[in-house]
XYZ file of C-alpha atoms in Angstrom:
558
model
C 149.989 84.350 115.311
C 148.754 84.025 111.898
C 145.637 86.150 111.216
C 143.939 83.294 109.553
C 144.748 81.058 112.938
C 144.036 83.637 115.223
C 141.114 82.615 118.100
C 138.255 85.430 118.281
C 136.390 85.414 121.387
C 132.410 86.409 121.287
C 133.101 89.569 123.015
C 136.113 90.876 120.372
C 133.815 90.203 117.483
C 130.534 92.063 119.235
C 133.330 94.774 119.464
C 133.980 94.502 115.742
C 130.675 94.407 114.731
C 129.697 97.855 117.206
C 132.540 99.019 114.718
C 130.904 98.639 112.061
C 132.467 95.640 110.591
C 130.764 93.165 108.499
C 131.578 89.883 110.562
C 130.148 86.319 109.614
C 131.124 83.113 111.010
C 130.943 80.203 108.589
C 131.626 76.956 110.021
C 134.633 77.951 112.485
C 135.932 80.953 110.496
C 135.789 84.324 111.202
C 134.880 86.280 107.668
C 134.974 90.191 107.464
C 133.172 91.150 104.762
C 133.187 95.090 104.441
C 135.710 94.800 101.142
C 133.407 92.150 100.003
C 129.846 93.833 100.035
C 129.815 96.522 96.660
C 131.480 93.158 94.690
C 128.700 90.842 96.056
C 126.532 89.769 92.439
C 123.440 88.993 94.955
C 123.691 92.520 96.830
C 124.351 93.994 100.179
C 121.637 92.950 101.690
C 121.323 89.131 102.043
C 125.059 89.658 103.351
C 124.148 92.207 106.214
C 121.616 89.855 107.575
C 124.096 87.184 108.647
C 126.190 89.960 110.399
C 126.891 88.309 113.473
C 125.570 84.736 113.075
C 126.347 81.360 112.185
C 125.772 81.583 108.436
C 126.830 78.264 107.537
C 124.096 76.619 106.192
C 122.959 79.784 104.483
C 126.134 80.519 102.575
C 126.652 76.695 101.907
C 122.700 76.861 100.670
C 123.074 79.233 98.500
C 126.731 79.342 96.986
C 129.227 76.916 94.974
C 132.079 75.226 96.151
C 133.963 78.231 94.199
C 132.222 80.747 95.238
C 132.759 78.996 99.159
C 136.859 78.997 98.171
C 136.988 82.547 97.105
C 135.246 83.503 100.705
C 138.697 82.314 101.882
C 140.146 85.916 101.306
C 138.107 87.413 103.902
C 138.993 84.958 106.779
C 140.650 86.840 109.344
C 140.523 84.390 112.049
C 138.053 81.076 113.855
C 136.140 81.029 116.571
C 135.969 77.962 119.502
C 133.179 75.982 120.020
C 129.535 76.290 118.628
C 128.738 79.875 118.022
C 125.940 81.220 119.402
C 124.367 83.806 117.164
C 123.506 87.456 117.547
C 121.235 89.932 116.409
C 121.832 91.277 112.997
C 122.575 95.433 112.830
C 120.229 95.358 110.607
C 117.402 92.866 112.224
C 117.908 96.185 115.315
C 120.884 94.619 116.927
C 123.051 96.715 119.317
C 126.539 95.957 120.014
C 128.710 96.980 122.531
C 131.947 98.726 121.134
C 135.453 97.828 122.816
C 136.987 99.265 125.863
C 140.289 98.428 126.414
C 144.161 98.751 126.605
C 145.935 97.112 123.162
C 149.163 94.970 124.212
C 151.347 93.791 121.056
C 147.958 94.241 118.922
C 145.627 92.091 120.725
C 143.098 93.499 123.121
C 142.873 91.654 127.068
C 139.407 91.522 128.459
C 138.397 90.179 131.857
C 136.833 86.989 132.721
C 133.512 88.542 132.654
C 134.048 90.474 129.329
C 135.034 87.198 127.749
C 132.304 85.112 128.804
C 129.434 87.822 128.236
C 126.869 86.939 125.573
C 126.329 90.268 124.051
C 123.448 89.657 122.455
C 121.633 92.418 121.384
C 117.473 92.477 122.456
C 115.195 92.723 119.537
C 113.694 95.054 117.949
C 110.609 92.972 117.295
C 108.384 90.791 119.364
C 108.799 87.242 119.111
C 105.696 86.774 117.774
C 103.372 88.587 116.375
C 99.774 89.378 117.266
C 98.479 87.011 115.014
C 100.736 83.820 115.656
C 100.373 84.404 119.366
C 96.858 84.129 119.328
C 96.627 81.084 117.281
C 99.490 79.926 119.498
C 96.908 80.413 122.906
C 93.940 79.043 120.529
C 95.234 75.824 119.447
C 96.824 75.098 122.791
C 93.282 75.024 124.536
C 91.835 73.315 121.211
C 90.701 69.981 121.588
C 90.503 67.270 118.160
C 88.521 69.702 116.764
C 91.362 72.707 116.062
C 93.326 73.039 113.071
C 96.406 71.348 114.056
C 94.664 68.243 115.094
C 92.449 67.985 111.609
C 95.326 68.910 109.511
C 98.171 65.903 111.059
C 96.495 63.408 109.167
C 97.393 64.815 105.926
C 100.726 66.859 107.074
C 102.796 63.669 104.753
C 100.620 63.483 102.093
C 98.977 65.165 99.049
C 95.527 63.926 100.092
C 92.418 66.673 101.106
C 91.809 67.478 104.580
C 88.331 66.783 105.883
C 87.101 70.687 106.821
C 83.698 69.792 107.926
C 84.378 70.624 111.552
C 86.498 74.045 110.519
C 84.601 75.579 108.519
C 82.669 77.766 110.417
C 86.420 79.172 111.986
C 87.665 79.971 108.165
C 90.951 80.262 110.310
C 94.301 78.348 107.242
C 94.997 75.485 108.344
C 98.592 75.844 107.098
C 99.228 78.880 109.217
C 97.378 76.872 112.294
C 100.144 74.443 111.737
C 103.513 76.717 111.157
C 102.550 79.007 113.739
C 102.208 76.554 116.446
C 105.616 76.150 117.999
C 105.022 72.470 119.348
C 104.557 71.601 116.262
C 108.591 72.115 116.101
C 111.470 71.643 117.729
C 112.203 73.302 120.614
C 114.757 76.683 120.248
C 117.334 75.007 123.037
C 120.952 74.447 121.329
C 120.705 70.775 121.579
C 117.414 70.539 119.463
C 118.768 73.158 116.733
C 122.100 71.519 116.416
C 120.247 67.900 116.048
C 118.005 69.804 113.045
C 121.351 71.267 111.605
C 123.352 68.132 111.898
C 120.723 65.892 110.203
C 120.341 68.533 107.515
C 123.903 68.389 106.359
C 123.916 64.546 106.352
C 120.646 64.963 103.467
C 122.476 67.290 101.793
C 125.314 65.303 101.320
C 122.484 62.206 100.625
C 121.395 64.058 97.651
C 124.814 64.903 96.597
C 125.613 61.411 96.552
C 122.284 60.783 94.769
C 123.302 62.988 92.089
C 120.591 65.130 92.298
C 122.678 67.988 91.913
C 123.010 67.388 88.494
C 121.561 69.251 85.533
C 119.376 67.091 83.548
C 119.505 68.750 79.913
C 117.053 66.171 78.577
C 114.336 67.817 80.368
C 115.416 71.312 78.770
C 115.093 69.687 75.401
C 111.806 68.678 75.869
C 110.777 72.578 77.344
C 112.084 73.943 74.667
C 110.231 72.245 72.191
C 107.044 73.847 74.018
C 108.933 78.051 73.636
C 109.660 76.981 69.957
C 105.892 76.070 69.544
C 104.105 78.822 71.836
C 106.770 80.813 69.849
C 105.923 79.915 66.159
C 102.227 80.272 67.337
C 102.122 83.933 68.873
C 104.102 85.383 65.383
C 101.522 83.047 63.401
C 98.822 84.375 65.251
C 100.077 88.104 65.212
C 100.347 87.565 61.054
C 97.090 86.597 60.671
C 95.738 89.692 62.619
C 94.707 87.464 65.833
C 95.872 90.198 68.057
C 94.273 88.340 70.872
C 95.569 84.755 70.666
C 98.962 86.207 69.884
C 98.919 87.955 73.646
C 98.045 84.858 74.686
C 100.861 82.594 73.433
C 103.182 85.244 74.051
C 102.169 85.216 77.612
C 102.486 81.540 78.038
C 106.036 81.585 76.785
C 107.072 84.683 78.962
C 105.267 82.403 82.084
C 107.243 79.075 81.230
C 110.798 80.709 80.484
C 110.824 82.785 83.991
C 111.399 79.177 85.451
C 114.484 79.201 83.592
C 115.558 82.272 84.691
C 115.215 80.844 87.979
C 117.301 78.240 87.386
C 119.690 80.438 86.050
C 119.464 83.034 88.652
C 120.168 80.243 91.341
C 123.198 78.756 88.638
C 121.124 74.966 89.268
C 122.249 75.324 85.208
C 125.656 74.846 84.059
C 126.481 76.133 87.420
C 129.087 78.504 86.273
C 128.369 81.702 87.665
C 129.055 84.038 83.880
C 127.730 81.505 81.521
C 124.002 81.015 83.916
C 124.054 84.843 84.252
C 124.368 85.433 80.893
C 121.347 82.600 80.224
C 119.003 84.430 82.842
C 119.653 88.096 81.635
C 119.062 86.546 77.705
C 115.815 85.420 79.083
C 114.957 87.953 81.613
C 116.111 91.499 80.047
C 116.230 90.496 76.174
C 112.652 88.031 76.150
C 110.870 89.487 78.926
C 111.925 93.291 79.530
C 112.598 92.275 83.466
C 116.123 92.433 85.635
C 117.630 89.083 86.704
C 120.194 91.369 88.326
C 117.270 93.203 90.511
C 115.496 89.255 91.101
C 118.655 88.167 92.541
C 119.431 90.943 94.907
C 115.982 90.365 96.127
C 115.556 86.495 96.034
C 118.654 86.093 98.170
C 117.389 88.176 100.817
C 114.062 86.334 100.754
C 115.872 82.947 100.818
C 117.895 84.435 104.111
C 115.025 86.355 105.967
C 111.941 83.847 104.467
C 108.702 85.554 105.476
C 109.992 88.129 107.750
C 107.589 91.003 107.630
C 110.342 93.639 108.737
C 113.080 92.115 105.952
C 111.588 90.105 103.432
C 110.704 91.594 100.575
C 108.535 88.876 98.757
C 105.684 89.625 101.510
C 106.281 93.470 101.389
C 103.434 94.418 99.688
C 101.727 97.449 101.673
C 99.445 99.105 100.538
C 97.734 96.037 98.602
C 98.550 92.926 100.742
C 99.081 92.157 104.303
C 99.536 88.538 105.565
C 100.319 89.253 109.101
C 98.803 92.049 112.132
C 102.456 93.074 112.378
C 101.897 95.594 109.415
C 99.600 97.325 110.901
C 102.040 98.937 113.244
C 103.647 100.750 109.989
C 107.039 98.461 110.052
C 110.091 99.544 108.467
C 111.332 97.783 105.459
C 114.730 96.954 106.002
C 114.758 96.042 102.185
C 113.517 98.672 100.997
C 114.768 101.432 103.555
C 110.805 102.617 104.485
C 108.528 102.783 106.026
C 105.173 100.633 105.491
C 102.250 102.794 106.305
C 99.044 101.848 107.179
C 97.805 104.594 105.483
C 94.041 104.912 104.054
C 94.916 103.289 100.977
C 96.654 100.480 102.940
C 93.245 100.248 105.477
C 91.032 99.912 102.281
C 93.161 97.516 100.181
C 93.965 95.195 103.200
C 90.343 95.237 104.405
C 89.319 93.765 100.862
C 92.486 91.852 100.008
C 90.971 88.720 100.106
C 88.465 89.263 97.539
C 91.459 91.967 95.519
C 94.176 89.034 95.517
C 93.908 88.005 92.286
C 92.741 91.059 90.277
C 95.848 92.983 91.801
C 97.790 89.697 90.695
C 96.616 90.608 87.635
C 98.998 93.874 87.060
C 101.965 91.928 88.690
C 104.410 92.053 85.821
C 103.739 95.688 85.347
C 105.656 96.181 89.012
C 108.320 94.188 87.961
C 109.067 96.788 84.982
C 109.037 99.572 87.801
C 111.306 97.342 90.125
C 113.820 96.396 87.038
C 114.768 100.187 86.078
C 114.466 101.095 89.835
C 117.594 98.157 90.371
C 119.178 99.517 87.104
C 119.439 103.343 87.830
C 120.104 103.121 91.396
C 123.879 103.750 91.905
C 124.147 101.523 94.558
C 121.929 98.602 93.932
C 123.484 97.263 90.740
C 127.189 95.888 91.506
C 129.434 98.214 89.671
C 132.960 96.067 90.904
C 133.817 92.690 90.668
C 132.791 90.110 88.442
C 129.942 90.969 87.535
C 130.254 94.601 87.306
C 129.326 94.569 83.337
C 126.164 92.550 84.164
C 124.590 95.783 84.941
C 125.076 97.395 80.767
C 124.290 93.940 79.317
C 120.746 94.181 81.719
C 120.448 97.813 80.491
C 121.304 96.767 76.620
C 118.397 93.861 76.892
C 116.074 96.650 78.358
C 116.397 98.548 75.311
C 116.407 95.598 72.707
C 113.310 94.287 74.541
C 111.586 97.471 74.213
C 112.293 97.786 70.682
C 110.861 94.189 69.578
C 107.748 94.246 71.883
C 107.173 97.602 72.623
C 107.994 99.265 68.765
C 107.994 96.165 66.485
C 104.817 93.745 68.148
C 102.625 96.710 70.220
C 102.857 99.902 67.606
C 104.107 98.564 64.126
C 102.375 95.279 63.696
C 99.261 96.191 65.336
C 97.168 98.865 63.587
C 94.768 100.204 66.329
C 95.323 101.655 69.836
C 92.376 99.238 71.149
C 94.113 96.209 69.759
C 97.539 97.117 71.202
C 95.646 97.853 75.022
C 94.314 94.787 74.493
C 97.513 92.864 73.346
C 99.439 94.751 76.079
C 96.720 93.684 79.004
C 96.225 90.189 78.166
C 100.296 89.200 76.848
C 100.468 90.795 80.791
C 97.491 88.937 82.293
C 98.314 85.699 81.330
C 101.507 85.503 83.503
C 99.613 85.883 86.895
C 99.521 82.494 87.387
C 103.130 82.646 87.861
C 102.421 85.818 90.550
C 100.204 83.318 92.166
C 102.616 80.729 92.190
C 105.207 82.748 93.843
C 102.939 84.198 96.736
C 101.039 80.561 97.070
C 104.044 79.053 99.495
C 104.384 81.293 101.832
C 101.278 83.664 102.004
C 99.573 81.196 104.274
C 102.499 80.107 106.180
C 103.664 81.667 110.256
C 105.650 85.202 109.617
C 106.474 84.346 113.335
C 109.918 85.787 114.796
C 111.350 82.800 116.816
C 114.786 84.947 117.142
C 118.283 83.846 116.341
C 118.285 80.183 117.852
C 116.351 78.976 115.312
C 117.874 76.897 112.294
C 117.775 77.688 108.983
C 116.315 74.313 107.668
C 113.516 74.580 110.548
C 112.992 78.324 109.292
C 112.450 77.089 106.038
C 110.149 74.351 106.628
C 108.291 76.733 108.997
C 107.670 79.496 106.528
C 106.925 77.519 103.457
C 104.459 74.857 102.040
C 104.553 72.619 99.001
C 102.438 72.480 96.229
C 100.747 68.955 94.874
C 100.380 68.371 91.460
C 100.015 65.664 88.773
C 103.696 64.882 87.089
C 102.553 65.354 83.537
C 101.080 69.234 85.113
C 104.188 69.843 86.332
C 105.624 71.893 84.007
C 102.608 74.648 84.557
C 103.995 75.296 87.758
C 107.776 74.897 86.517
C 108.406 72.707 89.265
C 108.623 75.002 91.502
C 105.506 74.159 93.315
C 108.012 71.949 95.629
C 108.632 75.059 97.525
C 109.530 73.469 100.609
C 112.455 71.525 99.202
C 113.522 73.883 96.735
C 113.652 76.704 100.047
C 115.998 73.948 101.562
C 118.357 73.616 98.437
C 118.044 76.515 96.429
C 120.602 75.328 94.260
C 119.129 71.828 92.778
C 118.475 71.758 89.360
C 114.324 72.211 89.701
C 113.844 69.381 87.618
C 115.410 67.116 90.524
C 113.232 68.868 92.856
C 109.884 66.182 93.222
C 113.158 63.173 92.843
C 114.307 64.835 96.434
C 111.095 65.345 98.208
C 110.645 61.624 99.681
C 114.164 62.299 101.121
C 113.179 65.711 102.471
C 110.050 63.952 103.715
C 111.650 61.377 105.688
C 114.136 64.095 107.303
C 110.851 65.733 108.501
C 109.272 62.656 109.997
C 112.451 61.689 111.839
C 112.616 65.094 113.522
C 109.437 65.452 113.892
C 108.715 68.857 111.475
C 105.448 69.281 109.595
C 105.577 68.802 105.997
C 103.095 71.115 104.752
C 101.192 70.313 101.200
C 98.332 70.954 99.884
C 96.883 71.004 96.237
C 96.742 73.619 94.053
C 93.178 74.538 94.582
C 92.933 74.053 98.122
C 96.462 76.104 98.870
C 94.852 78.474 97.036
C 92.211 78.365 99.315
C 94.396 78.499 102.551
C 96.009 81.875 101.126
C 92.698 83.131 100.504
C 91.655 82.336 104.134
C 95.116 83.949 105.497
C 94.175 87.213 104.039
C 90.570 86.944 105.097
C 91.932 86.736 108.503
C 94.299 89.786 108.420
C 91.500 91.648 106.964
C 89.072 90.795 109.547
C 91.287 91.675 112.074
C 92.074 95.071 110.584
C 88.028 95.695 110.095
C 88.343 94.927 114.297
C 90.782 97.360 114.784
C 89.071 100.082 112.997
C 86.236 99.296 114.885
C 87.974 99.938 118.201
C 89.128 102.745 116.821
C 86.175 104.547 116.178
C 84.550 103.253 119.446
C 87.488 105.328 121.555
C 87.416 107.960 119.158
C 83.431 108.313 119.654
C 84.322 107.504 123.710
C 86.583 110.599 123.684
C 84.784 112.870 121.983
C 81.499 112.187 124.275
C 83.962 112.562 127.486
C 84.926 115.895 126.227
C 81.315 116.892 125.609
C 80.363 115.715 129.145
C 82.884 117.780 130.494
């Protein structure tokens, strides 16, 4: 039998996996991807999380039609029937390793072996503190709750009426997401509906064309760099240190969106020529690593608002948006652990009133984060395709250093007060963008529903959209259509509000909350999400001290 034919049952590829093979079903293939993994452009990680599942709307998300074709090489086999996924090694899945006599290379099993599920239990509860007591809450709320003042607004840009809520200063957006009959249910029937329906509006948008680069609108973008451009080396001539910081900012805000696009190939769509675009941008213009943004994105495109494996919501000490971080998780991103140390207790106790100062001093991180990518022998790939991605990266760090850091900040600027304040405000001006990134998902459920659920649900679970004004649009780089953008990660942004009525009417026919709000008032939800965390740290302490006090009286008494 052909290895490429050959029929895998669930129990030989739990074996495989307790092996330490990298298996991944895509559609009705069997992929092993262990010679795969140090050649993968978008890391190691986002690969290791769909050890063991059903990856197919992930990998068909978030990769070409070539880069789908060249998967081919590491088909070793299909499965029959709908697979049924497991636990991720890395997610704390256990496997159970083989036991059994080999005959003419293929292992026999009993009837019980075959049939067994060997799914691994979970590391993690289901769901956290937080979404399980909003889950109890609404239940028992009557019209007044969240939920129930929030579904006339769930489909469109319009206000919600908080005149009844306000005294609970509970988000409304994580009141919605983190009710789970607000979804559909987790049975295979329900998930399959959500995935079949899914891939019938992808291939509606297809047809629409929406896939398609429009290079108009990149005309008219650019003629906004060339001006912000020609203004921050006017303004820096003329000794308006100041203004100068703040064009330069503006551009540096406006061109990460294209590094986006390129980092996602929603460009040309050829993987060297977008690359090449988004480290121009990123490394040579801006001094950060699209290598370093892609190895993280696609894990936070996988894992979306996990707080054990995404690492867009991993901010300990400064930010917490869920009660699971108080138990000191484990990045699985970042191979630590996050402590609730006495740093952590004092940022996240004021993190609703620190959010946008902190946001502030974003880019500054990113430097850290870029080198950290860069030097690490592991991170960068050095194999493959894109193995000389990694010098080019380290080549713009050094050209970018020398034109801003030498040429702008020391040479054409003739005092050390006027470069701090050049350096702080070119910096400052590009929190928005910080704001932007944390705005869809901040406020959103960080809820563990395990492995049943489907992507597309886990997307429009974990993610809101932002409303704004066409002609505003391009302040928020049109990414502020989160929700559909988390969906297809590879349409051109520009297509992104042309595809939202379509994503919209998939949500109404299954039945999914659409979550929008404006700018001001999502702003206001994330606010409210991190008041809410923080009060229920300030509880905790509380308790703390109480039993602390308790035990130290006992003592005395005895």
């Amino acid at each position: 039998m052909s290895g490429k034919t050959r029929v895998w049952s669930r129990r030989e590829i739990e074996g495989l996996i307790a092996d330490g093979r990298k298996i991944i079903i895509f559609g009705d293939q069997v992929l092993k991807a262990d010679a795969w993994l140090p050649y993968h452009p978008g890391g190691d990680k986002s690969l290791l999380h769909m050890v063991g599942r059903d990856a197919t709307d992930e990998i068909t998300a978030l990769h070409s039609k070539e880069a789908q074709a060249h998967m081919q090489k590491y088909v070793i086999g299909r499965v029959h029937g709908k697979w049924e996924n497991l636990l991720p090694p890395i997610q704390g899945g256990t496997f159970r390793p083989l036991v059994s006599e080999q005959v003419d290379n293929k292992a026999l099993y009993t009837e019980e072996d075959a049939s067994s599920s060997g799914q691994s239990a979970a590391s993690s509860p289901v769901f956290d503190a937080a979404d399980t007591g909003d889950e109890v809450r609404l239940r028992h709320a009557g019209n007044n709750s969240p939920v129930s003042q929030a579904s006339s607004f769930l489909y469109s840009s319009a206000e919600p009426d908080l005149g009844q809520s306000k005294s609970t200063e509970a988000s409304i957006a994580h009141a919605i997401s983190s009710d789970p009959s607000n979804y559909p249910r987790l049975d295979k029937r329900s998930q399959d509906e959500v995935a079949a329906k899914y891939r019938q509006l992808d291939e509606r948008l297809l047809s629409e064309g929406l896939y398609e680069c429009r290079y108009s609108c990149y005309a008219v973008e650019s003629i906004r760099y060339a001006v912000l451009f020609v203004l921050f080396l006017t303004s820096l001539h003329y000794s308006y240190y100041a203004l100068s910081a703040l064009f330069l900012g503006m551009l540096w805000h406006l061109l990460s969106f294209v590094v986006h696009d390129a980092g996602h190939l929603s460009i040309t769509h050829g993987f060297h020529t977008d690359s090449c675009i988004g480290i121009f941008i990123a490394d040579f213009l801006g001094g950060l690593s699209v290598g370093w943004w892609k190895r993280n994105h696609n894990v936070h495109h996988i894992v979306t608002n996990s707080p054990e494996h995404d690492p867009d919501i991993q901010h300990m000490p400064f930010f917490a948006i869920s009660s699971r971080f108080f138990a000191s998780l484990r990045s699985s991103y970042y191979d630590r652990d996050m402590k609730l140390d006495a740093a952590a207790r004092f940022f996240i106790q004021h993190q609703h009133y620190l959010y946008y100062p902190i946001l502030l001093f974003g880019r500054f991180n990113l430097y850290r984060l870029a080198w950290s990518y860069l030097l690490d022998p592991v991170q960068a790939p050095r194999k493959g395709a894109a193995w000389w991605h990694r010098y080019l990266e380290m080549t713009g760090q050094g050209v970018f250093w020398y034109w801003y850091g030498y040429r702008t900040l020391y040479l054409s600027i003739p005092t050390w007060s006027s470069r701090i304040t050049f350096l702080l405000i070119s910096h400052m001006v590009t929190a928005p963008l910080h704001v932007q990134l944390t705005l869809s998902h901040f406020a959103m459920s960080s809820a563990d529903r395990g492995t049943h659920e489907s992507f597309p649900q886990k997307m429009l679970r974990t993610t809101m959209d932002v409303d704004c004004p066409p002609w505003l649009e391009f302040v928020h780089g049109g990414l502020n259509y989160q929700v559909v953008h988390h969906l297809f990660p590879r349409l051109p942004r520009h297509n992104l509000r042309r595809a939202q009525p379509f994503v919209k009417e998939f949500c109404r026919e299954l039945g999914i909350p659409y979550v929008i709000f404006s700018f001001t008032r999502g702003n206001q939800e994330v606010i409210s999400r991190l008041g809410e965390v923080a009060g229920q740290l300030r509880v905790l302490e509380e308790c703390r001290k109480v039993a602390a006090r308790d035990l130290i009286q006992g003592h005395h008494r005895h």
